[in-house]
Short mmCIF file of C-alpha atoms (C1' of nucleotides) in Angstrom, two decimals:
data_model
loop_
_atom_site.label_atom_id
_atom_site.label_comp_id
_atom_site.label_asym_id
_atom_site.label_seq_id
_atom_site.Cartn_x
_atom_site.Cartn_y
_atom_site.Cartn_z
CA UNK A 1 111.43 -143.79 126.84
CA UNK A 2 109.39 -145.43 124.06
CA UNK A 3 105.96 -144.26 123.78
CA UNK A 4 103.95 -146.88 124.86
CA UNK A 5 105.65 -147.72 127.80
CA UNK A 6 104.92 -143.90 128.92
CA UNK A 7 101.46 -144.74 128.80
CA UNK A 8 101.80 -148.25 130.87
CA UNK A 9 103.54 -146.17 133.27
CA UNK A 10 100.79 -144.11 134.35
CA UNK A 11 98.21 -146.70 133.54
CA UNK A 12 96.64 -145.43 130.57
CA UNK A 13 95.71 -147.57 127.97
CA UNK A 14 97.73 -148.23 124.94
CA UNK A 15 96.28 -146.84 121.90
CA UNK A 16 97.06 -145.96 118.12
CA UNK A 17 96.57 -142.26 118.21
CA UNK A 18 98.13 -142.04 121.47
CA UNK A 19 101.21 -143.28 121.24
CA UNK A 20 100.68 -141.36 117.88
CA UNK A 21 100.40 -137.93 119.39
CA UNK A 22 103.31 -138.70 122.48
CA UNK A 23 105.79 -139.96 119.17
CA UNK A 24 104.73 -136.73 117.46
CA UNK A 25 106.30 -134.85 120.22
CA UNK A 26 109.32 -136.90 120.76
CA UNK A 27 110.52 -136.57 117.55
CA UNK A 28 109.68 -132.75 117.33
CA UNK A 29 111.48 -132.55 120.88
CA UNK A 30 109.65 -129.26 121.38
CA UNK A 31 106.15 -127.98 122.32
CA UNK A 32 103.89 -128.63 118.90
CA UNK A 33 100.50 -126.86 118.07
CA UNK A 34 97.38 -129.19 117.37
CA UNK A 35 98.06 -128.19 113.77
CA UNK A 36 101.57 -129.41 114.07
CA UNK A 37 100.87 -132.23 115.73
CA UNK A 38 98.38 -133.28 113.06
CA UNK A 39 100.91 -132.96 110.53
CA UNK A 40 103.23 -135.33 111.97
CA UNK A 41 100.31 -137.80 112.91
CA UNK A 42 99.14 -137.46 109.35
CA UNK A 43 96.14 -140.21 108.26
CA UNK A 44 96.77 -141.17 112.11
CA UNK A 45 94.74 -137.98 113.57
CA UNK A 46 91.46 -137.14 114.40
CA UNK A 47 90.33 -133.63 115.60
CA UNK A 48 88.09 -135.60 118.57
CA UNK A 49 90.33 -138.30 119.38
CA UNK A 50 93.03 -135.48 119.37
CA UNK A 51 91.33 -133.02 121.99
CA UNK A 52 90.42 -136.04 124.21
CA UNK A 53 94.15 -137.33 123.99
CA UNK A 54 95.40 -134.48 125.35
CA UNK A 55 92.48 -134.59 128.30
CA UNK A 56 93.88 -137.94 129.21
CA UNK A 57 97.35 -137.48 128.81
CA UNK A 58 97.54 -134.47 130.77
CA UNK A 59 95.83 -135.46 133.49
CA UNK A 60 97.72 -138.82 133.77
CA UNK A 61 100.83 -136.43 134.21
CA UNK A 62 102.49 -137.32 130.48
CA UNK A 63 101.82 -133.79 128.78
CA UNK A 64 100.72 -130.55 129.88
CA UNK A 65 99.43 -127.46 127.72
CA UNK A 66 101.37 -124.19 127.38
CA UNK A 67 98.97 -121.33 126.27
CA UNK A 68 100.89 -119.36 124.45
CA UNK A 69 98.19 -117.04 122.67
CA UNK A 70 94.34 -117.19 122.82
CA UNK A 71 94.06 -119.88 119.36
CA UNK A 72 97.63 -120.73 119.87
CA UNK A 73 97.87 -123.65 122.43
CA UNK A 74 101.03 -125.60 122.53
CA UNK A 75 101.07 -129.28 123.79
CA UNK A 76 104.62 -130.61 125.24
CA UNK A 77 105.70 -133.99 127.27
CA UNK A 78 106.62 -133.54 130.87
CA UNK A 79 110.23 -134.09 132.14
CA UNK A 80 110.33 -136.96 133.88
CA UNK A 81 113.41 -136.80 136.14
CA UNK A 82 114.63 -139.05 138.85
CA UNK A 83 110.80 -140.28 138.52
CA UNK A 84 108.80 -137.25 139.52
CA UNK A 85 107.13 -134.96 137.52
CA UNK A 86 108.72 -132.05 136.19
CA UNK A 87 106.38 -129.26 136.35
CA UNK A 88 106.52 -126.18 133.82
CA UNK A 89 108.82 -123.78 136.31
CA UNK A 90 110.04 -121.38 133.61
CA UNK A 91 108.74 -118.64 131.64
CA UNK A 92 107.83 -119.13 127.49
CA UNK A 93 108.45 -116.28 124.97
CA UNK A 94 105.86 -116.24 122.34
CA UNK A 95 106.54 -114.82 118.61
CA UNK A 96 103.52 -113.59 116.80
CA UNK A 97 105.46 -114.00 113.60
CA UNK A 98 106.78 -117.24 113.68
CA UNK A 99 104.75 -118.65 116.04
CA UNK A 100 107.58 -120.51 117.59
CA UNK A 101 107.19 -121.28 121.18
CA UNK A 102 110.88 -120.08 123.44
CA UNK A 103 111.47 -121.83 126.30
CA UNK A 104 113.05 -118.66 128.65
CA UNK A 105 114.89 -121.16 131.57
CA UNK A 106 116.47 -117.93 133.01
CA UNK A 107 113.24 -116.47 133.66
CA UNK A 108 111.53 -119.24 136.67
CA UNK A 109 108.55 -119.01 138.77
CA UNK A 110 108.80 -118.54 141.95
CA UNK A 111 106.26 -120.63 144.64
CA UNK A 112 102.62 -118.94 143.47
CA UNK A 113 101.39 -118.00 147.05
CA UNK A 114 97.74 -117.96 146.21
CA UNK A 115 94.87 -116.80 148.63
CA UNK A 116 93.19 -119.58 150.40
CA UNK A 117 90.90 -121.73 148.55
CA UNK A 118 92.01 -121.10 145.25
CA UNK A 119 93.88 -124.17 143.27
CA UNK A 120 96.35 -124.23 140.76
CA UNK A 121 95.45 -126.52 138.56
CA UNK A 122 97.59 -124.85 135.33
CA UNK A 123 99.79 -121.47 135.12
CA UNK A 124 102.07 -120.25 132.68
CA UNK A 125 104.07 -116.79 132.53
CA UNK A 126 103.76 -115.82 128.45
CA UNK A 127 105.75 -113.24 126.99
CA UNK A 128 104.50 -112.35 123.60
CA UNK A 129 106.37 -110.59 121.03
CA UNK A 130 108.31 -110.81 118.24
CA UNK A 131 111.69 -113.05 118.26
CA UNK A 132 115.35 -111.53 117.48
CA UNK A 133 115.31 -113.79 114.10
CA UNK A 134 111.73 -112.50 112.86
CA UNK A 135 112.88 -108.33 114.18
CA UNK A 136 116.15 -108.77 111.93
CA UNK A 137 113.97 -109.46 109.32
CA UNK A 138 110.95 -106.79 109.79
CA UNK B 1 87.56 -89.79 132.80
CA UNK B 2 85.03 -89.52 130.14
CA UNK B 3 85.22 -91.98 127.73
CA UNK B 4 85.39 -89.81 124.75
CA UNK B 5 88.17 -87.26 126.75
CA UNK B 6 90.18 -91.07 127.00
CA UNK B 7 90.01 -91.34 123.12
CA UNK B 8 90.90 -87.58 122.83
CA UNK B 9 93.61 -87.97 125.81
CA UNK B 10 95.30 -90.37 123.17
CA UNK B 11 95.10 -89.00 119.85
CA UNK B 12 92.19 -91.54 118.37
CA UNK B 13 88.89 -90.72 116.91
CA UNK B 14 85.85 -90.42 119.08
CA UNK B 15 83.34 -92.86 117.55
CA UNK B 16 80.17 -94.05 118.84
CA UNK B 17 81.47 -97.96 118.95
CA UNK B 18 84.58 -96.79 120.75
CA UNK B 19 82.82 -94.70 123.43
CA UNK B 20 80.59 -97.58 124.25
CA UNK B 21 83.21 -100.23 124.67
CA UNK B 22 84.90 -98.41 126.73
CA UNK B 23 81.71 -97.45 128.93
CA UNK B 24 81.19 -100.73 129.12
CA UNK B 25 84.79 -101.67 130.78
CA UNK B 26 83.94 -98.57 133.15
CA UNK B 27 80.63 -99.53 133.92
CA UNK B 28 82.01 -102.92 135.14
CA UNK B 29 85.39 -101.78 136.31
CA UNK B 30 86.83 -105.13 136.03
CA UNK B 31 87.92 -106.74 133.13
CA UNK B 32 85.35 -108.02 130.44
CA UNK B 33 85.21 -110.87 127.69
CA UNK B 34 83.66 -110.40 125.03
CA UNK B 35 80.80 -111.51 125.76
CA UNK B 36 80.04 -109.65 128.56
CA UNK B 37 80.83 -106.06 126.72
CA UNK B 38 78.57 -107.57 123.73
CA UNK B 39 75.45 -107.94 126.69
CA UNK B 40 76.64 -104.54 127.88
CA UNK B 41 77.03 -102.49 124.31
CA UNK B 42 73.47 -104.24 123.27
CA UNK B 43 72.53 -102.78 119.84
CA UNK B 44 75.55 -101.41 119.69
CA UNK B 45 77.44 -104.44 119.43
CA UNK B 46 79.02 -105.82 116.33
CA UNK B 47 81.44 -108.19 115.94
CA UNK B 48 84.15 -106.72 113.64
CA UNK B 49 83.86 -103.50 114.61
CA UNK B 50 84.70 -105.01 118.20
CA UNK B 51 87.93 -106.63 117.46
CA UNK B 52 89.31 -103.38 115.27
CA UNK B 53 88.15 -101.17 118.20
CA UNK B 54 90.34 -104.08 120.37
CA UNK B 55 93.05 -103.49 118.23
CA UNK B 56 93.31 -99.87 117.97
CA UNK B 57 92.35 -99.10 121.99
CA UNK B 58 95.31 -101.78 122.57
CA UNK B 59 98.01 -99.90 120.38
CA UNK B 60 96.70 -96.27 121.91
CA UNK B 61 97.23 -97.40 125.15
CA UNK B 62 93.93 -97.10 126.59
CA UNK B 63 92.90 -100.75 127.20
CA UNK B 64 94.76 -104.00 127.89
CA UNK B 65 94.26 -108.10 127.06
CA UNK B 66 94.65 -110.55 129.58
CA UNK B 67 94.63 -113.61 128.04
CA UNK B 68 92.76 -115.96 130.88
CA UNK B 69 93.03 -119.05 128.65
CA UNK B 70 92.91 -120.27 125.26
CA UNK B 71 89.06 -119.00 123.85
CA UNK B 72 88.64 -116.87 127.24
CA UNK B 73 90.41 -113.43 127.00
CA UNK B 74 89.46 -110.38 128.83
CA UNK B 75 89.92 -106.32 127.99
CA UNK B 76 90.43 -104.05 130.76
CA UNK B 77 90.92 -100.45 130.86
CA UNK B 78 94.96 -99.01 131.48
CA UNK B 79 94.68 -97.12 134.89
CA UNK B 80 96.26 -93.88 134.65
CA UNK B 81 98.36 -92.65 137.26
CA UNK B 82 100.11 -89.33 137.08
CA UNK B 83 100.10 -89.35 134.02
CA UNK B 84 101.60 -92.19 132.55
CA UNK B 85 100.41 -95.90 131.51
CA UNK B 86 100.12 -98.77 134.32
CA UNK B 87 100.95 -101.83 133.24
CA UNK B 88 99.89 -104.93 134.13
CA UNK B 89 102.40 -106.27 137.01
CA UNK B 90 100.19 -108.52 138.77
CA UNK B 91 99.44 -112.15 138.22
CA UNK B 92 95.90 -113.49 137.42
CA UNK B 93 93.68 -116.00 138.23
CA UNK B 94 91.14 -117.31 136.22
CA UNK B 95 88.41 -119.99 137.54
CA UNK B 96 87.20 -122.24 135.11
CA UNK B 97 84.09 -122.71 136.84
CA UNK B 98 82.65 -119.83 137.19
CA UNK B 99 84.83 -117.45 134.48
CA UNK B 100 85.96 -115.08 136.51
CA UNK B 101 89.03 -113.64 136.57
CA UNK B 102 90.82 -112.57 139.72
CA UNK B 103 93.98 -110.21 140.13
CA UNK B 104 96.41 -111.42 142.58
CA UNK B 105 98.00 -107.77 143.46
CA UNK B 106 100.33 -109.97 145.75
CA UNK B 107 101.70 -111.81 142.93
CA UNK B 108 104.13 -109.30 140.90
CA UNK B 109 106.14 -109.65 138.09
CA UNK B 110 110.00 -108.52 138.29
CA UNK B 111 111.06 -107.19 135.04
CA UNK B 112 111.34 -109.60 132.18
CA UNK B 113 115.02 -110.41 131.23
CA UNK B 114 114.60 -111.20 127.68
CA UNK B 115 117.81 -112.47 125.59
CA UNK B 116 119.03 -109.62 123.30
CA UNK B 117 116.60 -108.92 120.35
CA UNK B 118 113.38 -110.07 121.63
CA UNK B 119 110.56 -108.01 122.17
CA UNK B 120 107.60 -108.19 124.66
CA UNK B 121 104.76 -106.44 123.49
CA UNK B 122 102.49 -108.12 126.02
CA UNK B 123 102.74 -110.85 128.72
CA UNK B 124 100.42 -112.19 131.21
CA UNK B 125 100.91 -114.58 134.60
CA UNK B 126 98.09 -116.72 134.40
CA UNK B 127 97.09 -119.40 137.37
CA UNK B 128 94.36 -121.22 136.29
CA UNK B 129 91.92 -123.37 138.23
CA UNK B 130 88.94 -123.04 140.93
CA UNK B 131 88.71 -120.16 142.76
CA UNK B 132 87.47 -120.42 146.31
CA UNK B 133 83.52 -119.94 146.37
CA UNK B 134 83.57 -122.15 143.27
CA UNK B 135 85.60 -124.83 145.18
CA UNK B 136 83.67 -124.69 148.49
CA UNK B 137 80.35 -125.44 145.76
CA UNK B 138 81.66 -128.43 144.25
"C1'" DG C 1 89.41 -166.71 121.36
"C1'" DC C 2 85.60 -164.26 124.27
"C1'" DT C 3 83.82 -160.42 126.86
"C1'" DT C 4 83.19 -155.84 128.22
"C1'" DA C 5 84.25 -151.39 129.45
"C1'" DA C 6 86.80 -147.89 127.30
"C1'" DA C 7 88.16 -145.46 123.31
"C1'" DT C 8 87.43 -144.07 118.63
"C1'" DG C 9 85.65 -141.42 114.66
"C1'" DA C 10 81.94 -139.31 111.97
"C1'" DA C 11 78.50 -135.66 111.88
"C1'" DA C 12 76.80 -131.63 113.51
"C1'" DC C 13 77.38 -127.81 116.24
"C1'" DA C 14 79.25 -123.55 118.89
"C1'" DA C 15 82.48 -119.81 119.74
"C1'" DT C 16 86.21 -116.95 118.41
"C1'" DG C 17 88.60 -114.37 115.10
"C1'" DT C 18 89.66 -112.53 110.09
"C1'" DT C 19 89.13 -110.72 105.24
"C1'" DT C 20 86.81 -108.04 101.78
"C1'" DC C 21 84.34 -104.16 100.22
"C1'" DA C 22 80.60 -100.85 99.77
"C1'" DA C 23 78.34 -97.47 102.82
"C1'" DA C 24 78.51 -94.30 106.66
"C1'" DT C 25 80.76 -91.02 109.67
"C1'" DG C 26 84.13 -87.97 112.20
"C1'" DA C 27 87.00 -84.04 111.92
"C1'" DA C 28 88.91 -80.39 109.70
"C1'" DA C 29 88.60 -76.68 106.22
"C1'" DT C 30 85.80 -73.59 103.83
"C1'" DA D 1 76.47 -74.87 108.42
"C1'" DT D 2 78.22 -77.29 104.33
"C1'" DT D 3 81.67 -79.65 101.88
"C1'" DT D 4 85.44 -82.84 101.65
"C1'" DC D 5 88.08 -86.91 102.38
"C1'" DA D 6 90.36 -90.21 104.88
"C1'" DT D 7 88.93 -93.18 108.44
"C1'" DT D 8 85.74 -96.22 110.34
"C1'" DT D 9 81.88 -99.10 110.19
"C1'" DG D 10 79.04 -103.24 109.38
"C1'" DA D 11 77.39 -107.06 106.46
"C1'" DA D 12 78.66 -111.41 104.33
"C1'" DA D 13 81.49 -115.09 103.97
"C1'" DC D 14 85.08 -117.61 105.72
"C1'" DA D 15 88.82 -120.04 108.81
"C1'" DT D 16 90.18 -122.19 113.05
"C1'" DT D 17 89.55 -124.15 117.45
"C1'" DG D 18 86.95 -126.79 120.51
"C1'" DT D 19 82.64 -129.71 122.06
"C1'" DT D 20 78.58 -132.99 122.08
"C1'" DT D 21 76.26 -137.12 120.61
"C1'" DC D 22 76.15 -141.80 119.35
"C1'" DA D 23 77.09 -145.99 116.80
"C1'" DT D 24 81.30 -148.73 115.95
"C1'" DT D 25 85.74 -150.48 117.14
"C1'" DT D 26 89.46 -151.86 120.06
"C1'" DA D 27 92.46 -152.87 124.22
"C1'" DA D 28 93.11 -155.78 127.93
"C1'" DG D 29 91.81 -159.19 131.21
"C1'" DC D 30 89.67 -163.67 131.58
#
DNA sequence: GCTTAAATGAAACAATGTTTCAAATGAAAT
DNA sequence: ATTTCATTTGAAACATTGTTTCATTTAAGC
C-alpha cells in the first residue's frame, strides 16, 4: 500500500517526513534503526520530527518499536492482514555484532496472562547474541 | 553471602567498587538502574568504573541485566541455588509511570529454539506499560 | 485562495554509554 | 611487612539517543 494512503487510513495527516520515514521502511522491508532510517530519509530527516513520527505512527497502529538492546531500538510497519492489526506475536534474535534484527517466527508468544490491573501496552521476547554468519567469522 | 565471599565464590578480584555495587543490589534485593545503585554507592559512585564492574560481574556470573526498555535497564543479583546459576526464566514488567519493574514468576520462558549457529547470551520477556497502583492513579 | 490548528525544525539540554591513559590498588611472592 | 606487577580505577573528553521549548511552516477544510 502506498505510503500516504497508510496514513489516510488511520487518519493521520499527510506529511513529508512521514510518508518519508513509512517509505524508508517499505523499501528496507525489515525493522530499521533511527540511524538507518535517517540514512534512507537523507536531507528528508530530522532527529525531532523523527522521534515524534514514530509517537504518532505507532499509536495510530502503522508501526510499532522492537527493543532490541538498551540504544538499539528498531522501528518496523505493522502487518496489516485481512484489515486488522497484526501484532508482534513472535520472538526477535538480536546480534551484537551485526546488529541485524532476526525475526524468530518459530519461537511465538503465547496469551501474556498478566495480574490484574496491569496493561500491556508494548512487549517483546529479545534474544541477544551473536548470529551463525558473525560466529563463523569470530 | 558476603559480598566480597560472592567475588571470591567466582574467581574475581575483591575491590572496594565491586563490593559496594553489589551491597547495593543486596541492600535493595530487587533489581536496580543505575541510578538507584549511584544514590545507594554515594561517594563511591563513578561512572566508568560502574559499567566495567557491569561488565565483569555479568561475565562472572554474579549479576544479571534486564533490559526494561530502551535507556531503562536494571542489574540484579544471580540467585544461587545449590550451587549452580539461576537464570532468568520469568517474564517482566516494567511500568512506565512509576519505573518499576515487576517479575511475573507466572510468566516462564520454555527453552529458546534457536536455528543452528546462533547464540543467546542473554534474553529478556519484557511487557511494558502501567502497572496497577499506577493505573488506579491516573 | 484563506484560515487555523497541527506539525515542523532549530537550539539547547539531559541521560546513557564508551575510549584513552596516567595513577592507584589488590594479591601474591619474598 | 615490603616489594612487585598486572589489574583496576577514575578523570576528561567524547558519542549516541532522546526530550523540551518556541517561532515558523504546512496540511486540510472552508
Amino acid at each position: 500500500m502506498k505510503a500516504s494512503d497508510i496514513l489516510e487510513h488511520h487518519l493521520v495527516k499527510k506529511t513529508t517526513p512521514r510518508v518519508a520515514l513509512i517509505q524508508a521502511l517499505q523499501t528496507a522491508g525489515r525493522p530499521l534503526s533511527e540511524h538507518e532510517i535517517k540514512e534512507q530519509m537523507g536531507e528528508l530527516y530530522d532527529r525531532v520530527t523523527f522521534y515524534r513520527s514514530i509517537q504518532t505512527l505507532s499509536r495510530s497502529g502503522i508501526i510499532h518499536r522492537i527493543v532490541a538492546d538498551n540504544v538499539m531500538v528498531k522501528y518496523a510497519l505493522n502487518q496489516c492482514e485481512n484489515g486488522h492489526q497484526h501484532q508482534v506475536d513472535h520472538a526477535h534474535f538480536y546480534c551484537r555484532e551485526c546488529h541485524n534484527l532476526f525475526c524468530l517466527k518459530n519461537i511465538k508468544l503465547q496469551s501474556l496472562n498478566l495480574p490484574a490491573g496491569f496493561v500491556d501496552e508494548e512487549h517483546d521476547l529479545v534474544i541477544r547474541g551473536t548470529c551463525e554468519q558473525c560466529n563463523d567469522l569470530i
